[in-house]
mmCIF file of C-alpha atoms in Angstrom:
data_model
loop_
_atom_site.group_PDB
_atom_site.id
_atom_site.type_symbol
_atom_site.label_atom_id
_atom_site.label_comp_id
_atom_site.label_asym_id
_atom_site.label_seq_id
_atom_site.Cartn_x
_atom_site.Cartn_y
_atom_site.Cartn_z
ATOM 1 C CA MET A 24 -19.043 -6.816 14.850
ATOM 2 C CA LYS A 25 -17.095 -3.167 14.965
ATOM 3 C CA ARG A 26 -13.638 -4.883 15.896
ATOM 4 C CA LEU A 27 -11.986 -1.674 17.312
ATOM 5 C CA MET A 28 -9.661 -3.616 18.990
ATOM 6 C CA ARG A 29 -8.094 -4.537 15.380
ATOM 7 C CA LEU A 30 -5.970 -1.303 15.691
ATOM 8 C CA ARG A 31 -4.582 -1.721 19.269
ATOM 9 C CA ALA A 32 -3.579 -5.367 19.348
ATOM 10 C CA SER A 33 0.344 -4.296 18.456
ATOM 11 C CA GLN A 34 2.087 -1.469 19.702
ATOM 12 C CA HIS A 35 3.286 -1.340 16.202
ATOM 13 C CA LEU A 36 -0.838 -0.834 15.380
ATOM 14 C CA ARG A 37 -0.635 2.123 18.185
ATOM 15 C CA ASP A 38 1.814 4.031 17.394
ATOM 16 C CA LEU A 39 0.698 4.105 14.054
ATOM 17 C CA GLY A 40 -2.575 5.416 15.091
ATOM 18 C CA ALA A 41 -1.735 8.055 18.113
ATOM 19 C CA GLU A 42 -3.146 11.077 17.106
ATOM 20 C CA THR A 43 -0.831 13.549 18.934
ATOM 21 C CA GLU A 44 2.437 12.983 17.497
ATOM 22 C CA PHE A 45 4.830 12.794 14.062
ATOM 23 C CA ASN A 46 7.605 10.137 13.991
ATOM 24 C CA ARG A 47 8.747 7.227 12.192
ATOM 25 C CA ALA A 48 6.189 4.867 13.572
ATOM 26 C CA GLN A 49 3.789 6.825 11.218
ATOM 27 C CA LEU A 50 5.824 6.266 7.936
ATOM 28 C CA ILE A 51 5.414 3.551 5.970
ATOM 29 C CA GLN A 52 7.886 2.038 3.690
ATOM 30 C CA PRO A 53 7.004 0.092 0.233
ATOM 31 C CA PHE A 54 9.210 -2.561 -1.363
ATOM 32 C CA PHE A 55 8.874 -4.306 -4.067
ATOM 33 C CA VAL A 56 9.962 -8.532 -4.337
ATOM 34 C CA VAL A 57 10.167 -10.091 -7.772
ATOM 35 C CA GLU A 58 9.970 -13.682 -8.048
ATOM 36 C CA GLY A 59 12.785 -15.223 -10.340
ATOM 37 C CA ILE A 60 15.162 -12.870 -10.425
ATOM 38 C CA GLU A 61 18.829 -13.397 -9.040
ATOM 39 C CA SER A 62 20.228 -9.594 -8.691
ATOM 40 C CA ASP A 63 18.606 -6.188 -7.423
ATOM 41 C CA GLU A 64 17.484 -4.530 -10.473
ATOM 42 C CA PRO A 65 16.813 -0.367 -9.958
ATOM 43 C CA ILE A 66 14.090 1.347 -10.494
ATOM 44 C CA PRO A 67 14.269 4.707 -12.330
ATOM 45 C CA GLY A 68 13.441 7.920 -10.467
ATOM 46 C CA LEU A 69 12.740 5.872 -6.978
ATOM 47 C CA ARG A 70 15.892 6.589 -5.249
ATOM 48 C CA GLY A 71 16.772 3.859 -3.088
ATOM 49 C CA THR A 72 14.582 1.410 -3.751
ATOM 50 C CA VAL A 73 14.722 -1.343 -6.056
ATOM 51 C CA ARG A 74 12.894 -4.668 -7.068
ATOM 52 C CA HIS A 75 14.357 -7.578 -4.478
ATOM 53 C CA HIS A 76 14.208 -11.387 -4.781
ATOM 54 C CA THR A 77 13.882 -13.017 -1.282
ATOM 55 C CA ALA A 78 17.311 -12.601 -0.210
ATOM 56 C CA SER A 79 17.991 -9.293 -1.015
ATOM 57 C CA ALA A 80 14.563 -7.983 0.728
ATOM 58 C CA LEU A 81 15.928 -9.414 3.944
ATOM 59 C CA LYS A 82 19.477 -7.573 4.037
ATOM 60 C CA GLN A 83 16.995 -4.283 3.130
ATOM 61 C CA ILE A 84 14.765 -4.988 6.061
ATOM 62 C CA GLU A 85 17.434 -5.447 8.355
ATOM 63 C CA LYS A 86 19.107 -2.328 7.160
ATOM 64 C CA ASP A 87 15.809 -0.617 7.487
ATOM 65 C CA LEU A 88 15.074 -1.830 10.699
ATOM 66 C CA ALA A 89 18.108 -0.708 11.812
ATOM 67 C CA ASP A 90 17.282 3.116 10.717
ATOM 68 C CA GLY A 91 14.124 3.157 12.601
ATOM 69 C CA VAL A 92 11.745 1.897 10.274
ATOM 70 C CA THR A 93 8.770 -0.202 11.484
ATOM 71 C CA HIS A 94 6.142 -0.241 8.858
ATOM 72 C CA PHE A 95 6.418 -1.950 5.424
ATOM 73 C CA LEU A 96 3.963 -2.777 2.708
ATOM 74 C CA LEU A 97 5.099 -5.413 0.438
ATOM 75 C CA PHE A 98 4.554 -5.454 -3.336
ATOM 76 C CA PRO A 99 4.673 -9.026 -4.036
ATOM 77 C CA VAL A 100 5.800 -9.678 -7.935
ATOM 78 C CA PRO A 101 5.235 -13.373 -9.193
ATOM 79 C CA ALA A 102 6.965 -14.788 -12.409
ATOM 80 C CA GLU A 103 4.173 -16.205 -14.068
ATOM 81 C CA LYS A 104 1.097 -14.444 -14.863
ATOM 82 C CA LYS A 105 -1.983 -15.837 -15.463
ATOM 83 C CA GLU A 106 -5.407 -14.764 -15.941
ATOM 84 C CA SER A 107 -7.464 -16.469 -12.730
ATOM 85 C CA ALA A 108 -6.671 -19.171 -10.008
ATOM 86 C CA PHE A 109 -3.444 -17.171 -8.835
ATOM 87 C CA ALA A 110 -1.097 -18.898 -6.909
ATOM 88 C CA HIS A 111 0.888 -17.165 -3.911
ATOM 89 C CA ASP A 112 3.228 -20.204 -2.689
ATOM 90 C CA SER A 113 6.078 -18.011 -3.112
ATOM 91 C CA THR A 114 4.652 -14.674 -1.734
ATOM 92 C CA GLY A 115 3.736 -17.269 1.041
ATOM 93 C CA LYS A 116 7.420 -18.080 1.317
ATOM 94 C CA THR A 117 8.203 -14.568 1.217
ATOM 95 C CA ILE A 118 5.751 -13.392 4.227
ATOM 96 C CA SER A 119 6.707 -16.465 6.079
ATOM 97 C CA GLU A 120 10.673 -16.072 5.890
ATOM 98 C CA ILE A 121 10.232 -11.915 6.725
ATOM 99 C CA ARG A 122 8.489 -13.436 9.753
ATOM 100 C CA ARG A 123 10.658 -16.111 10.902
ATOM 101 C CA GLN A 124 13.725 -13.962 10.753
ATOM 102 C CA PHE A 125 12.405 -10.644 12.213
ATOM 103 C CA GLY A 126 9.746 -11.847 14.453
ATOM 104 C CA ASP A 127 7.277 -8.437 15.750
ATOM 105 C CA SER A 128 9.957 -6.337 15.551
ATOM 106 C CA LEU A 129 8.077 -4.804 12.650
ATOM 107 C CA CYS A 130 4.409 -4.625 10.727
ATOM 108 C CA LEU A 131 3.890 -6.064 7.246
ATOM 109 C CA TRP A 132 1.194 -5.338 5.380
ATOM 110 C CA VAL A 133 0.113 -6.717 2.049
ATOM 111 C CA ASP A 134 -0.581 -4.582 -1.303
ATOM 112 C CA THR A 135 -3.311 -6.975 -2.340
ATOM 113 C CA CYS A 136 -4.541 -7.292 -5.763
ATOM 114 C CA LEU A 137 -4.254 -8.463 -8.982
ATOM 115 C CA CYS A 138 -2.502 -6.516 -11.656
ATOM 116 C CA SER A 139 0.629 -7.818 -10.817
ATOM 117 C CA TYR A 140 -0.515 -11.235 -11.414
ATOM 118 C CA THR A 141 -2.521 -11.070 -14.476
ATOM 119 C CA THR A 142 -1.473 -11.559 -18.229
ATOM 120 C CA HIS A 143 -3.572 -8.566 -19.081
ATOM 121 C CA GLY A 144 -2.256 -5.945 -15.859
ATOM 122 C CA HIS A 145 -5.863 -5.043 -15.140
ATOM 123 C CA CYS A 146 -6.933 -5.374 -11.551
ATOM 124 C CA ALA A 147 -9.538 -8.121 -12.112
ATOM 125 C CA VAL A 148 -10.681 -11.433 -13.317
ATOM 126 C CA LEU A 149 -12.073 -10.809 -17.043
ATOM 127 C CA ASN A 150 -14.548 -12.181 -19.464
ATOM 128 C CA GLU A 151 -15.944 -11.567 -22.449
ATOM 129 C CA LYS A 152 -18.164 -8.406 -21.061
ATOM 130 C CA GLY A 153 -15.621 -6.881 -19.258
ATOM 131 C CA ILE A 154 -14.400 -7.484 -15.102
ATOM 132 C CA ASN A 155 -15.653 -10.986 -13.453
ATOM 133 C CA HIS A 156 -17.040 -9.216 -10.501
ATOM 134 C CA ALA A 157 -17.823 -12.117 -8.476
ATOM 135 C CA ALA A 158 -14.886 -14.015 -9.967
ATOM 136 C CA THR A 159 -12.497 -10.967 -8.965
ATOM 137 C CA LEU A 160 -13.451 -10.765 -5.516
ATOM 138 C CA ASP A 161 -12.749 -14.575 -4.866
ATOM 139 C CA GLU A 162 -9.414 -13.848 -5.721
ATOM 140 C CA LEU A 163 -9.130 -11.226 -3.694
ATOM 141 C CA ALA A 164 -10.488 -12.846 -0.698
ATOM 142 C CA LYS A 165 -8.318 -15.890 -1.329
ATOM 143 C CA SER A 166 -5.165 -13.622 -1.517
ATOM 144 C CA ALA A 167 -5.475 -12.402 1.669
ATOM 145 C CA VAL A 168 -6.155 -15.283 3.547
ATOM 146 C CA ALA A 169 -3.010 -16.720 1.880
ATOM 147 C CA PHE A 170 -1.008 -13.748 3.036
ATOM 148 C CA ALA A 171 -2.763 -13.710 6.325
ATOM 149 C CA ARG A 172 -1.520 -17.427 6.787
ATOM 150 C CA ALA A 173 1.673 -17.054 6.075
ATOM 151 C CA GLY A 174 2.273 -14.181 8.305
ATOM 152 C CA ALA A 175 1.252 -10.750 7.514
ATOM 153 C CA ASP A 176 -0.191 -8.317 9.608
ATOM 154 C CA GLY A 177 -2.393 -6.476 7.508
ATOM 155 C CA ILE A 178 -4.153 -6.467 4.031
ATOM 156 C CA SER A 179 -4.161 -4.114 2.306
ATOM 157 C CA PRO A 180 -6.145 -3.846 -0.962
ATOM 158 C CA SER A 181 -5.602 -1.511 -3.711
ATOM 159 C CA ASP A 182 -7.923 -2.979 -6.860
ATOM 160 C CA MET A 183 -10.749 -0.526 -6.447
ATOM 161 C CA MET A 184 -13.110 -2.581 -7.181
ATOM 162 C CA ASP A 185 -16.647 -2.711 -5.435
ATOM 163 C CA GLY A 186 -17.560 -4.637 -2.823
ATOM 164 C CA ARG A 187 -13.777 -6.024 -2.064
ATOM 165 C CA VAL A 188 -13.287 -4.701 1.302
ATOM 166 C CA ALA A 189 -16.388 -6.927 2.588
ATOM 167 C CA ARG A 190 -15.674 -10.171 1.097
ATOM 168 C CA ILE A 191 -11.980 -9.742 2.453
ATOM 169 C CA ARG A 192 -13.362 -8.623 5.694
ATOM 170 C CA ALA A 193 -15.432 -11.692 5.628
ATOM 171 C CA ALA A 194 -13.121 -14.483 4.585
ATOM 172 C CA LEU A 195 -10.804 -13.550 7.379
ATOM 173 C CA ASP A 196 -13.236 -13.752 9.888
ATOM 174 C CA GLU A 197 -14.104 -17.010 8.877
ATOM 175 C CA GLU A 198 -10.593 -18.667 8.597
ATOM 176 C CA GLY A 199 -10.011 -17.113 12.111
ATOM 177 C CA PHE A 200 -7.837 -13.868 10.998
ATOM 178 C CA ASP A 201 -10.482 -11.767 12.868
ATOM 179 C CA LEU A 202 -7.854 -9.441 14.451
ATOM 180 C CA VAL A 203 -5.815 -8.716 10.653
ATOM 181 C CA PRO A 204 -7.001 -4.960 9.773
ATOM 182 C CA ILE A 205 -7.419 -4.279 6.248
ATOM 183 C CA MET A 206 -5.954 -0.616 5.155
ATOM 184 C CA SER A 207 -8.026 0.152 2.473
ATOM 185 C CA TYR A 208 -6.508 2.308 -0.244
ATOM 186 C CA SER A 209 -10.231 3.598 -0.239
ATOM 187 C CA THR A 210 -9.938 6.765 -2.349
ATOM 188 C CA LYS A 211 -7.677 6.190 -5.459
ATOM 189 C CA PHE A 212 -7.304 8.116 -8.304
ATOM 190 C CA ALA A 213 -6.951 6.830 -12.242
ATOM 191 C CA SER A 214 -3.857 9.182 -11.832
ATOM 192 C CA ASN A 215 -0.476 9.859 -14.325
ATOM 193 C CA PHE A 216 1.363 9.032 -10.860
ATOM 194 C CA TYR A 217 1.999 5.949 -10.931
ATOM 195 C CA GLY A 218 4.720 5.422 -13.797
ATOM 196 C CA PRO A 219 7.607 4.413 -11.985
ATOM 197 C CA PHE A 220 5.488 1.957 -9.755
ATOM 198 C CA ARG A 221 4.019 0.349 -12.618
ATOM 199 C CA ASN A 222 7.259 -0.683 -14.120
ATOM 200 C CA ALA A 223 8.111 -1.816 -10.781
ATOM 201 C CA ALA A 224 5.481 -4.113 -10.089
ATOM 202 C CA ASP A 225 4.960 -5.220 -13.581
ATOM 203 C CA SER A 226 1.122 -3.956 -13.573
ATOM 204 C CA ALA A 227 0.987 -1.678 -16.634
ATOM 205 C CA PRO A 228 -2.409 -2.474 -18.476
ATOM 206 C CA GLN A 229 -1.516 -4.584 -21.917
ATOM 207 C CA PHE A 230 -5.131 -2.376 -23.431
ATOM 208 C CA GLY A 231 -7.231 0.447 -21.929
ATOM 209 C CA ASP A 232 -6.948 1.517 -18.849
ATOM 210 C CA ARG A 233 -8.790 1.592 -15.271
ATOM 211 C CA ARG A 234 -10.852 4.702 -15.522
ATOM 212 C CA HIS A 235 -13.931 2.313 -15.419
ATOM 213 C CA TYR A 236 -12.934 1.121 -11.674
ATOM 214 C CA GLN A 237 -10.572 3.938 -10.206
ATOM 215 C CA LEU A 238 -11.677 7.395 -9.486
ATOM 216 C CA ASP A 239 -12.547 10.578 -11.528
ATOM 217 C CA VAL A 240 -9.740 13.048 -10.514
ATOM 218 C CA ARG A 241 -12.484 15.508 -11.165
ATOM 219 C CA ASN A 242 -15.137 13.915 -8.768
ATOM 220 C CA ARG A 243 -14.831 15.013 -4.916
ATOM 221 C CA THR A 244 -18.241 13.196 -3.759
ATOM 222 C CA ASP A 245 -17.493 10.024 -5.451
ATOM 223 C CA ALA A 246 -14.123 10.269 -3.690
ATOM 224 C CA ILE A 247 -15.135 10.444 -0.656
ATOM 225 C CA ASN A 248 -18.249 7.990 -0.858
ATOM 226 C CA SER A 249 -15.671 5.444 -1.813
ATOM 227 C CA SER A 250 -14.312 6.042 1.420
ATOM 228 C CA ARG A 251 -17.331 5.828 3.252
ATOM 229 C CA ARG A 252 -18.003 2.464 1.455
ATOM 230 C CA CYS A 253 -14.611 1.131 2.338
ATOM 231 C CA ALA A 254 -15.543 2.302 5.751
ATOM 232 C CA GLU A 255 -18.702 0.567 5.974
ATOM 233 C CA GLU A 256 -17.352 -2.270 4.587
ATOM 234 C CA GLY A 257 -15.105 -2.990 7.507
ATOM 235 C CA ALA A 258 -11.999 -0.988 6.840
ATOM 236 C CA ASP A 259 -9.654 -0.266 9.922
ATOM 237 C CA LEU A 260 -7.441 2.449 7.902
ATOM 238 C CA LEU A 261 -8.497 4.471 4.949
ATOM 239 C CA MET A 262 -6.127 6.191 2.176
ATOM 240 C CA VAL A 263 -5.968 8.626 -0.379
ATOM 241 C CA LYS A 264 -3.970 7.742 -3.431
ATOM 242 C CA PRO A 265 -1.974 10.178 -5.436
ATOM 243 C CA GLY A 266 -1.287 11.883 -1.493
ATOM 244 C CA LEU A 267 -0.275 15.560 -2.090
ATOM 245 C CA THR A 268 -3.127 15.602 -5.022
ATOM 246 C CA SER A 269 -5.751 14.575 -2.443
ATOM 247 C CA LEU A 270 -4.808 16.977 0.370
ATOM 248 C CA ASP A 271 -8.339 18.232 0.255
ATOM 249 C CA LEU A 272 -10.128 14.855 1.082
ATOM 250 C CA ILE A 273 -8.122 13.767 3.904
ATOM 251 C CA ARG A 274 -9.911 15.599 6.131
ATOM 252 C CA PRO A 275 -13.487 15.602 5.242
ATOM 253 C CA ILE A 276 -12.707 11.424 4.650
ATOM 254 C CA HIS A 277 -12.100 11.318 8.145
ATOM 255 C CA GLU A 278 -14.936 13.539 10.109
ATOM 256 C CA GLN A 279 -17.569 11.539 7.467
ATOM 257 C CA THR A 280 -15.841 7.918 8.398
ATOM 258 C CA GLY A 281 -14.647 8.564 11.933
ATOM 259 C CA ARG A 282 -11.579 5.882 10.576
ATOM 260 C CA GLN A 283 -7.998 7.477 10.366
ATOM 261 C CA VAL A 284 -6.814 8.423 6.780
ATOM 262 C CA GLY A 285 -3.507 8.182 5.274
ATOM 263 C CA ALA A 286 -1.977 8.999 1.940
ATOM 264 C CA TYR A 287 0.209 7.456 -0.303
ATOM 265 C CA GLN A 288 3.261 9.920 -1.720
ATOM 266 C CA VAL A 289 3.000 7.692 -5.287
ATOM 267 C CA SER A 290 6.302 6.968 -6.945
ATOM 268 C CA GLY A 291 5.514 9.764 -9.712
ATOM 269 C CA GLU A 292 6.163 12.316 -6.649
ATOM 270 C CA TYR A 293 8.421 10.864 -4.787
ATOM 271 C CA ALA A 294 10.302 10.150 -8.102
ATOM 272 C CA GLY A 295 9.539 14.184 -8.782
ATOM 273 C CA LEU A 296 11.634 15.109 -6.134
ATOM 274 C CA VAL A 297 14.887 12.755 -7.295
ATOM 275 C CA LEU A 298 14.586 14.343 -10.421
ATOM 276 C CA LEU A 299 14.592 17.633 -9.208
ATOM 277 C CA ALA A 300 17.323 16.883 -6.887
ATOM 278 C CA GLU A 301 19.397 15.432 -9.180
ATOM 279 C CA GLN A 302 18.990 18.817 -11.652
ATOM 280 C CA GLY A 303 20.568 20.441 -8.496
ATOM 281 C CA LEU A 304 17.159 22.758 -8.264
ATOM 282 C CA ILE A 305 15.738 21.385 -4.841
ATOM 283 C CA LYS A 306 17.310 20.167 -1.878
ATOM 284 C CA PHE A 307 15.856 16.432 -1.678
ATOM 285 C CA GLU A 308 15.652 16.000 2.153
ATOM 286 C CA GLU A 309 14.717 19.275 2.940
ATOM 287 C CA ALA A 310 11.511 19.017 0.550
ATOM 288 C CA LEU A 311 10.775 14.962 1.189
ATOM 289 C CA ARG A 312 10.247 16.376 4.576
ATOM 290 C CA GLU A 313 7.804 19.646 3.611
ATOM 291 C CA THR A 314 5.657 17.109 1.568
ATOM 292 C CA TRP A 315 5.501 15.104 4.950
ATOM 293 C CA HIS A 316 4.788 17.873 6.936
ATOM 294 C CA VAL A 317 2.125 19.128 4.601
ATOM 295 C CA PHE A 318 0.287 15.733 5.245
ATOM 296 C CA LYS A 319 0.363 15.652 8.222
ATOM 297 C CA ARG A 320 -1.341 18.754 7.946
ATOM 298 C CA ALA A 321 -3.654 18.031 6.166
ATOM 299 C CA GLY A 322 -4.902 15.792 8.659
ATOM 300 C CA ALA A 323 -2.936 12.034 7.201
ATOM 301 C CA GLN A 324 -2.666 9.656 10.301
ATOM 302 C CA TYR A 325 0.546 7.688 8.229
ATOM 303 C CA ILE A 326 2.388 8.590 4.874
ATOM 304 C CA ILE A 327 3.479 5.172 2.668
ATOM 305 C CA THR A 328 6.682 6.801 1.396
ATOM 306 C CA TYR A 329 9.386 5.348 -0.804
ATOM 307 C CA GLY A 330 11.630 7.602 1.584
ATOM 308 C CA ALA A 331 10.525 6.093 4.875
ATOM 309 C CA ARG A 332 13.884 4.921 5.176
ATOM 310 C CA TYR A 333 15.927 8.018 5.538
ATOM 311 C CA ALA A 334 13.508 9.604 8.260
ATOM 312 C CA LYS A 335 16.086 8.669 10.851
ATOM 313 C CA GLU A 336 18.829 10.581 9.248
ATOM 314 C CA MET A 337 16.571 13.366 8.424
ATOM 315 C CA GLY A 338 15.573 14.213 12.057
ATOM 316 C CA ILE A 339 12.171 11.972 12.116
ATOM 317 C CA GLY A 340 11.871 10.892 16.175
ATOM 318 C CA ARG A 341 10.570 7.918 17.131
#
């Protein structure tokens, strides 16, 4: 069954999907919560973004809400790295505490991947032959259910494994979370622009790279087919990543899938603006606003950006 009602279930989701305006409700603020740290840790290049412990993340969310942010994307970073059978107790407690303190005043998406959990930094469970596909899908489904049970509003799988959206959708539905939407990283390229993020999330591969499961930047057809597959498997929202290098894909994906498509202004793209501004070569807020309008011009319905918390002071309306 196509559950179109998922994206009508709250005012946050309805505002996110509004097609006739650009407002702060269509900006999503990423944040990192790292198990076991005692004080905030700065992230080079990501102005205004740090690695939080739970208490400091709650304070940041409170401030962000006052500054008009309503959508958040949580990246959990566990203290213990494993090869399988991953635990989500710490992340579940963080999600539950966010929900307890802020209720329905925000929409909390949770990135769902294994790269921050594994000893090797890849987005999958591995065996002697490479990716253990069935075990990986099982772990992703367990993660999604754990996050939804703790109080996540939406699940955002970023791993790029074949079939993960269908497996997650089935698991959520089986556990009674049929109205929890999936915002899929549906067209995600193997890119050089993820550097600051990988430091923040402790997710850099310890060997090799991710080119055998992330998309080749040279291939348009594969990029569109990847999003079409996610739509067919039940994704409610689609996404291109990195955003600025995928502008040509946003509208075609929307036209071929009928799904709303967002853009992730990734850490390297954002850090480029920060570093240029630090050298006095651009005006940071003007350049940031310009990139957002380019995303919207290309057809992006929503934008994930580390600068969402600056939108109100930049004059972006509600």
